[in-house]
Tab-separated table of N, CA and C in Angstrom:
chain	number	residue	atom	x	y	z
A	5	MET	N	0.841	-1.186	0.000
A	5	MET	CA	0.000	0.000	0.000
A	5	MET	C	0.882	1.244	0.000
A	6	PRO	N	0.393	2.304	-0.636
A	6	PRO	CA	1.179	3.535	-0.664
A	6	PRO	C	1.344	4.114	0.733
A	7	ASP	N	2.409	4.846	0.938
A	7	ASP	CA	2.630	5.477	2.241
A	7	ASP	C	2.363	6.975	2.168
A	8	THR	N	1.599	7.396	1.146
A	8	THR	CA	1.198	8.790	1.009
A	8	THR	C	-0.315	8.859	0.829
A	9	ALA	N	-0.864	10.021	1.144
A	9	ALA	CA	-2.302	10.223	0.972
A	9	ALA	C	-2.636	10.312	-0.515
A	10	ARG	N	-3.846	9.892	-0.860
A	10	ARG	CA	-4.311	9.959	-2.253
A	10	ARG	C	-5.687	10.601	-2.281
A	11	LEU	N	-5.883	11.510	-3.220
A	11	LEU	CA	-7.173	12.147	-3.412
A	11	LEU	C	-7.945	11.377	-4.468
A	12	HIS	N	-9.212	11.094	-4.173
A	12	HIS	CA	-10.086	10.401	-5.122
A	12	HIS	C	-11.292	11.281	-5.394
A	13	ARG	N	-11.713	11.333	-6.640
A	13	ARG	CA	-12.940	12.036	-7.032
A	13	ARG	C	-13.899	10.993	-7.590
A	14	TRP	N	-15.090	10.898	-6.992
A	14	TRP	CA	-16.040	9.867	-7.411
A	14	TRP	C	-16.279	9.916	-8.907
A	15	ASP	N	-16.430	11.118	-9.462
A	15	ASP	CA	-16.725	11.232	-10.891
A	15	ASP	C	-15.585	10.743	-11.774
A	16	ASP	N	-14.376	10.665	-11.234
A	16	ASP	CA	-13.220	10.175	-11.995
A	16	ASP	C	-13.009	8.669	-11.847
A	17	MET	N	-13.709	8.074	-10.894
A	17	MET	CA	-13.542	6.642	-10.635
A	17	MET	C	-14.328	5.844	-11.682
A	18	PRO	N	-13.790	4.709	-12.133
A	18	PRO	CA	-14.556	3.895	-13.089
A	18	PRO	C	-15.848	3.383	-12.453
A	19	ARG	N	-16.905	3.393	-13.234
A	19	ARG	CA	-18.215	2.905	-12.775
A	19	ARG	C	-18.406	1.512	-13.355
A	20	GLU	N	-18.464	0.519	-12.460
A	20	GLU	CA	-18.566	-0.882	-12.857
A	20	GLU	C	-20.035	-1.290	-12.919
A	21	LYS	N	-20.457	-1.778	-14.078
A	21	LYS	CA	-21.830	-2.250	-14.247
A	21	LYS	C	-21.892	-3.697	-13.782
A	22	MET	N	-22.661	-3.946	-12.733
A	22	MET	CA	-22.774	-5.288	-12.169
A	22	MET	C	-23.895	-6.075	-12.844
A	23	ASN	N	-25.002	-5.396	-13.103
A	23	ASN	CA	-26.142	-5.964	-13.825
A	23	ASN	C	-26.977	-4.792	-14.330
A	24	ASP	N	-28.127	-5.050	-14.908
A	24	ASP	CA	-28.924	-3.979	-15.510
A	24	ASP	C	-29.424	-2.945	-14.501
A	25	LEU	N	-29.473	-3.303	-13.219
A	25	LEU	CA	-30.029	-2.408	-12.206
A	25	LEU	C	-29.020	-1.937	-11.164
A	26	LEU	N	-27.751	-2.337	-11.310
A	26	LEU	CA	-26.774	-2.061	-10.256
A	26	LEU	C	-25.408	-1.718	-10.845
A	27	ASP	N	-24.877	-0.567	-10.433
A	27	ASP	CA	-23.517	-0.137	-10.767
A	27	ASP	C	-22.811	0.218	-9.464
A	28	ARG	N	-21.474	0.313	-9.523
A	28	ARG	CA	-20.730	0.737	-8.329
A	28	ARG	C	-19.399	1.363	-8.719
A	29	ARG	N	-18.880	2.148	-7.782
A	29	ARG	CA	-17.532	2.705	-7.850
A	29	ARG	C	-16.862	2.394	-6.519
A	30	LEU	N	-15.578	2.041	-6.548
A	30	LEU	CA	-14.872	1.635	-5.333
A	30	LEU	C	-13.669	2.520	-5.049
A	31	VAL	N	-13.453	2.778	-3.770
A	31	VAL	CA	-12.212	3.373	-3.268
A	31	VAL	C	-11.750	2.445	-2.153
A	32	THR	N	-10.535	1.954	-2.281
A	32	THR	CA	-10.037	0.978	-1.310
A	32	THR	C	-8.754	1.467	-0.671
A	33	GLY	N	-8.714	1.398	0.644
A	33	GLY	CA	-7.505	1.664	1.404
A	33	GLY	C	-6.953	0.349	1.913
A	34	GLU	N	-6.009	0.428	2.803
A	34	GLU	CA	-5.406	-0.784	3.350
A	34	GLU	C	-6.391	-1.578	4.208
A	35	ARG	N	-7.223	-0.873	5.000
A	35	ARG	CA	-8.114	-1.550	5.936
A	35	ARG	C	-9.578	-1.189	5.790
A	36	VAL	N	-9.906	-0.402	4.773
A	36	VAL	CA	-11.302	0.014	4.604
A	36	VAL	C	-11.617	0.176	3.119
A	37	MET	N	-12.877	-0.048	2.778
A	37	MET	CA	-13.355	0.117	1.402
A	37	MET	C	-14.611	0.974	1.439
A	38	LEU	N	-14.692	1.926	0.513
A	38	LEU	CA	-15.898	2.718	0.302
A	38	LEU	C	-16.429	2.388	-1.075
A	39	ALA	N	-17.746	2.314	-1.174
A	39	ALA	CA	-18.365	2.018	-2.467
A	39	ALA	C	-19.567	2.919	-2.665
A	40	HIS	N	-19.588	3.609	-3.792
A	40	HIS	CA	-20.821	4.244	-4.237
A	40	HIS	C	-21.584	3.153	-4.964
A	41	VAL	N	-22.776	2.835	-4.496
A	41	VAL	CA	-23.591	1.797	-5.107
A	41	VAL	C	-24.844	2.475	-5.676
A	42	TYR	N	-25.041	2.291	-6.976
A	42	TYR	CA	-26.150	2.904	-7.693
A	42	TYR	C	-27.177	1.817	-7.991
A	43	LEU	N	-28.344	1.897	-7.351
A	43	LEU	CA	-29.386	0.894	-7.519
A	43	LEU	C	-30.611	1.544	-8.156
A	44	LYS	N	-31.096	0.955	-9.238
A	44	LYS	CA	-32.331	1.432	-9.838
A	44	LYS	C	-33.509	0.828	-9.079
A	45	LYS	N	-34.631	1.544	-9.084
A	45	LYS	CA	-35.832	1.076	-8.394
A	45	LYS	C	-36.137	-0.362	-8.822
A	46	GLY	N	-36.395	-1.222	-7.834
A	46	GLY	CA	-36.703	-2.618	-8.096
A	46	GLY	C	-35.503	-3.542	-8.045
A	47	CYS	N	-34.302	-2.983	-7.953
A	47	CYS	CA	-33.092	-3.816	-7.862
A	47	CYS	C	-33.127	-4.618	-6.566
A	48	VAL	N	-32.842	-5.915	-6.680
A	48	VAL	CA	-32.757	-6.789	-5.515
A	48	VAL	C	-31.320	-7.275	-5.374
A	49	VAL	N	-30.753	-7.059	-4.198
A	49	VAL	CA	-29.466	-7.673	-3.856
A	49	VAL	C	-29.815	-8.924	-3.065
A	50	PRO	N	-29.532	-10.113	-3.635
A	50	PRO	CA	-29.930	-11.363	-2.972
A	50	PRO	C	-29.313	-11.509	-1.579
A	51	ARG	N	-29.969	-12.328	-0.767
A	51	ARG	CA	-29.465	-12.588	0.584
A	51	ARG	C	-28.041	-13.112	0.521
A	52	HIS	N	-27.198	-12.531	1.353
A	52	HIS	CA	-25.793	-12.916	1.415
A	52	HIS	C	-25.250	-12.487	2.777
A	53	SER	N	-24.067	-12.923	3.084
A	53	SER	CA	-23.372	-12.468	4.294
A	53	SER	C	-21.889	-12.438	3.978
A	54	HIS	N	-21.151	-11.762	4.823
A	54	HIS	CA	-19.704	-11.632	4.626
A	54	HIS	C	-19.054	-11.330	5.965
A	55	GLU	N	-17.766	-11.601	6.023
A	55	GLU	CA	-17.022	-11.400	7.264
A	55	GLU	C	-16.801	-9.926	7.582
A	56	ASN	N	-17.080	-9.050	6.626
A	56	ASN	CA	-16.788	-7.633	6.767
A	56	ASN	C	-17.890	-6.909	7.529
A	57	GLU	N	-17.503	-6.031	8.439
A	57	GLU	CA	-18.477	-5.119	9.026
A	57	GLU	C	-18.893	-4.143	7.930
A	58	GLN	N	-20.160	-3.769	7.892
A	58	GLN	CA	-20.688	-2.895	6.836
A	58	GLN	C	-21.446	-1.733	7.441
A	59	VAL	N	-21.231	-0.560	6.881
A	59	VAL	CA	-22.007	0.618	7.203
A	59	VAL	C	-22.630	1.089	5.895
A	60	SER	N	-23.954	1.172	5.840
A	60	SER	CA	-24.660	1.613	4.639
A	60	SER	C	-25.311	2.968	4.910
A	61	TYR	N	-24.882	3.980	4.153
A	61	TYR	CA	-25.369	5.347	4.287
A	61	TYR	C	-26.101	5.695	2.996
A	62	VAL	N	-27.411	5.845	3.068
A	62	VAL	CA	-28.203	6.163	1.886
A	62	VAL	C	-28.112	7.670	1.650
A	63	LEU	N	-27.493	8.033	0.527
A	63	LEU	CA	-27.330	9.439	0.169
A	63	LEU	C	-28.569	9.976	-0.545
A	64	GLU	N	-29.162	9.143	-1.402
A	64	GLU	CA	-30.384	9.502	-2.133
A	64	GLU	C	-31.216	8.240	-2.275
A	65	GLY	N	-32.531	8.349	-2.129
A	65	GLY	CA	-33.401	7.202	-2.351
A	65	GLY	C	-33.767	6.485	-1.063
A	66	ALA	N	-34.094	5.188	-1.205
A	66	ALA	CA	-34.514	4.384	-0.056
A	66	ALA	C	-34.276	2.907	-0.348
A	67	LEU	N	-33.824	2.181	0.671
A	67	LEU	CA	-33.563	0.748	0.572
A	67	LEU	C	-34.321	0.000	1.660
A	68	GLN	N	-34.924	-1.118	1.283
A	68	GLN	CA	-35.568	-2.038	2.227
A	68	GLN	C	-34.569	-3.156	2.507
A	69	PHE	N	-34.250	-3.383	3.781
A	69	PHE	CA	-33.350	-4.463	4.189
A	69	PHE	C	-34.146	-5.535	4.909
A	70	TRP	N	-33.795	-6.796	4.656
A	70	TRP	CA	-34.240	-7.935	5.440
A	70	TRP	C	-32.979	-8.517	6.057
A	71	LEU	N	-32.995	-8.682	7.384
A	71	LEU	CA	-31.791	-9.064	8.121
A	71	LEU	C	-32.005	-10.360	8.884
A	72	GLY	N	-30.942	-11.145	8.994
A	72	GLY	CA	-30.978	-12.390	9.751
A	72	GLY	C	-31.235	-13.598	8.873
A	73	GLU	N	-30.954	-14.778	9.419
A	73	GLU	CA	-31.163	-16.039	8.693
A	73	GLU	C	-32.600	-16.174	8.225
A	74	ASP	N	-33.534	-15.766	9.077
A	74	ASP	CA	-34.956	-15.914	8.768
A	74	ASP	C	-35.546	-14.664	8.107
A	75	GLU	N	-34.741	-13.620	7.932
A	75	GLU	CA	-35.151	-12.350	7.311
A	75	GLU	C	-36.321	-11.692	8.044
A	76	LYS	N	-36.488	-11.993	9.330
A	76	LYS	CA	-37.617	-11.442	10.085
A	76	LYS	C	-37.408	-9.986	10.471
A	77	GLN	N	-36.158	-9.560	10.621
A	77	GLN	CA	-35.909	-8.150	10.937
A	77	GLN	C	-35.932	-7.357	9.626
A	78	GLU	N	-36.835	-6.377	9.545
A	78	GLU	CA	-36.944	-5.535	8.359
A	78	GLU	C	-36.647	-4.097	8.744
A	79	CYS	N	-36.060	-3.379	7.787
A	79	CYS	CA	-35.682	-1.998	8.053
A	79	CYS	C	-35.655	-1.231	6.738
A	80	VAL	N	-36.318	-0.074	6.699
A	80	VAL	CA	-36.225	0.810	5.542
A	80	VAL	C	-35.238	1.923	5.901
A	81	VAL	N	-34.240	2.106	5.043
A	81	VAL	CA	-33.222	3.140	5.246
A	81	VAL	C	-33.413	4.180	4.150
A	82	ARG	N	-33.680	5.406	4.578
A	82	ARG	CA	-33.966	6.493	3.639
A	82	ARG	C	-32.801	7.481	3.582
A	83	SER	N	-32.881	8.383	2.633
A	83	SER	CA	-31.846	9.399	2.439
A	83	SER	C	-31.468	10.062	3.765
A	84	GLY	N	-30.173	10.087	4.049
A	84	GLY	CA	-29.677	10.682	5.282
A	84	GLY	C	-29.585	9.721	6.449
A	85	GLU	N	-30.020	8.468	6.260
A	85	GLU	CA	-29.983	7.478	7.336
A	85	GLU	C	-28.865	6.469	7.101
A	86	VAL	N	-28.423	5.864	8.199
A	86	VAL	CA	-27.297	4.929	8.178
A	86	VAL	C	-27.695	3.639	8.885
A	87	LEU	N	-27.349	2.513	8.274
A	87	LEU	CA	-27.565	1.201	8.884
A	87	LEU	C	-26.206	0.539	9.078
A	88	THR	N	-25.947	0.037	10.287
A	88	THR	CA	-24.726	-0.728	10.533
A	88	THR	C	-25.092	-2.206	10.531
A	89	ILE	N	-24.274	-2.995	9.840
A	89	ILE	CA	-24.515	-4.435	9.715
A	89	ILE	C	-23.276	-5.154	10.239
A	90	PRO	N	-23.431	-5.937	11.315
A	90	PRO	CA	-22.271	-6.631	11.869
A	90	PRO	C	-21.767	-7.743	10.943
A	91	PRO	N	-20.533	-8.184	11.138
A	91	PRO	CA	-19.996	-9.275	10.323
A	91	PRO	C	-20.883	-10.517	10.385
A	92	ASN	N	-20.996	-11.194	9.247
A	92	ASN	CA	-21.674	-12.486	9.110
A	92	ASN	C	-23.191	-12.463	9.293
A	93	LEU	N	-23.816	-11.285	9.354
A	93	LEU	CA	-25.269	-11.214	9.458
A	93	LEU	C	-25.870	-11.268	8.056
A	94	PRO	N	-26.646	-12.315	7.741
A	94	PRO	CA	-27.270	-12.388	6.417
A	94	PRO	C	-28.199	-11.192	6.195
A	95	HIS	N	-28.198	-10.679	4.965
A	95	HIS	CA	-29.072	-9.558	4.628
A	95	HIS	C	-29.396	-9.564	3.141
A	96	LYS	N	-30.585	-9.022	2.833
A	96	LYS	CA	-31.085	-8.883	1.466
A	96	LYS	C	-31.593	-7.459	1.338
A	97	VAL	N	-31.544	-6.905	0.115
A	97	VAL	CA	-31.908	-5.498	-0.083
A	97	VAL	C	-32.800	-5.345	-1.315
A	98	LEU	N	-33.757	-4.427	-1.226
A	98	LEU	CA	-34.590	-4.020	-2.351
A	98	LEU	C	-34.540	-2.503	-2.452
A	99	ALA	N	-34.255	-1.982	-3.648
A	99	ALA	CA	-34.288	-0.537	-3.866
A	99	ALA	C	-35.740	-0.114	-4.076
A	100	LEU	N	-36.270	0.694	-3.159
A	100	LEU	CA	-37.649	1.158	-3.231
A	100	LEU	C	-37.802	2.298	-4.239
A	101	GLU	N	-36.697	2.924	-4.570
A	101	GLU	CA	-36.630	3.971	-5.587
A	101	GLU	C	-35.187	4.022	-6.075
A	102	ASP	N	-34.924	4.789	-7.121
A	102	ASP	CA	-33.542	4.943	-7.562
A	102	ASP	C	-32.731	5.452	-6.376
A	103	THR	N	-31.600	4.787	-6.092
A	103	THR	CA	-30.871	5.040	-4.852
A	103	THR	C	-29.378	5.131	-5.098
A	104	LEU	N	-28.743	6.080	-4.388
A	104	LEU	CA	-27.290	6.148	-4.290
A	104	LEU	C	-26.938	5.853	-2.844
A	105	ASP	N	-26.194	4.776	-2.643
A	105	ASP	CA	-25.830	4.291	-1.320
A	105	ASP	C	-24.315	4.331	-1.191
A	106	LEU	N	-23.830	4.790	-0.051
A	106	LEU	CA	-22.399	4.723	0.251
A	106	LEU	C	-22.212	3.576	1.231
A	107	ASP	N	-21.565	2.503	0.772
A	107	ASP	CA	-21.265	1.365	1.643
A	107	ASP	C	-19.808	1.447	2.063
A	108	ILE	N	-19.580	1.199	3.341
A	108	ILE	CA	-18.234	1.185	3.904
A	108	ILE	C	-18.021	-0.199	4.491
A	109	PHE	N	-16.900	-0.813	4.138
A	109	PHE	CA	-16.588	-2.167	4.609
A	109	PHE	C	-15.225	-2.180	5.293
A	110	CYS	N	-15.165	-2.921	6.383
A	110	CYS	CA	-13.902	-3.130	7.079
A	110	CYS	C	-13.847	-4.596	7.476
A	111	PRO	N	-12.836	-5.323	7.019
A	111	PRO	CA	-11.830	-4.945	6.027
A	111	PRO	C	-12.459	-4.846	4.634
A	112	PRO	N	-11.684	-4.428	3.616
A	112	PRO	CA	-12.213	-4.376	2.249
A	112	PRO	C	-12.767	-5.731	1.803
A	113	ARG	N	-13.775	-5.693	0.944
A	113	ARG	CA	-14.403	-6.912	0.426
A	113	ARG	C	-13.502	-7.540	-0.634
A	114	GLN	N	-12.879	-8.636	-0.302
A	114	GLN	CA	-11.992	-9.304	-1.254
A	114	GLN	C	-12.751	-9.820	-2.468
A	115	ASP	N	-13.999	-10.306	-2.257
A	115	ASP	CA	-14.783	-10.806	-3.389
A	115	ASP	C	-15.108	-9.687	-4.376
A	116	TRP	N	-15.253	-8.457	-3.892
A	116	TRP	CA	-15.480	-7.328	-4.788
A	116	TRP	C	-14.208	-6.959	-5.542
A	117	LEU	N	-13.076	-7.129	-4.907
A	117	LEU	CA	-11.803	-6.789	-5.551
A	117	LEU	C	-11.398	-7.825	-6.594
A	118	ASP	N	-11.687	-9.097	-6.334
A	118	ASP	CA	-11.239	-10.138	-7.277
A	118	ASP	C	-12.337	-10.617	-8.229
A	119	GLY	N	-13.542	-10.018	-8.144
A	119	GLY	CA	-14.602	-10.326	-9.096
A	119	GLY	C	-15.341	-11.625	-8.848
A	120	THR	N	-15.266	-12.152	-7.621
A	120	THR	CA	-15.963	-13.399	-7.307
A	120	THR	C	-17.311	-13.145	-6.629
A	121	ASP	N	-17.848	-11.942	-6.778
A	121	ASP	CA	-19.126	-11.552	-6.183
A	121	ASP	C	-20.265	-11.874	-7.144
A	122	ASP	N	-20.402	-13.158	-7.482
A	122	ASP	CA	-21.380	-13.609	-8.470
A	122	ASP	C	-22.815	-13.251	-8.090
A	123	TYR	N	-23.133	-13.192	-6.810
A	123	TYR	CA	-24.504	-12.869	-6.394
A	123	TYR	C	-24.937	-11.492	-6.900
A	124	LEU	N	-24.001	-10.590	-7.172
A	124	LEU	CA	-24.325	-9.268	-7.699
A	124	LEU	C	-24.318	-9.224	-9.221
A	125	ARG	N	-23.631	-10.151	-9.823
A	125	ARG	CA	-23.436	-10.137	-11.268
A	125	ARG	C	-24.472	-10.972	-12.019
A	126	GLY	N	-25.397	-11.586	-11.278
A	126	GLY	CA	-26.432	-12.385	-11.921
A	126	GLY	C	-25.909	-13.674	-12.527
A	127	ARG	N	-24.791	-14.183	-11.978
A	127	ARG	CA	-24.228	-15.440	-12.486
A	127	ARG	C	-24.608	-16.590	-11.580
């Protein structure tokens, strides 16, 4: 990892198309990852879990979350609200409207870096 600070501009970052309803941009440090996640209304992120702690900050729009193995805990996160998701907690998401979400992961998501995040790519 570099030993100097780096400036990133979201508009200059490549926008990765994951599927017809989901795009993202990533900024990764040594111990943290930030992602701008662009979800079109109706986009479903299938139930999944990961070892990474996650903080989801909805900048625009609204997301419906189902949390836990049984998906019994439900939560709508709207613009200006933040949801913290502990490591290994299964969760599923539905975009209730076009949404820009800032996801923060610690440590960085290795599956996102190496392209093995098939659940997002519709594979």
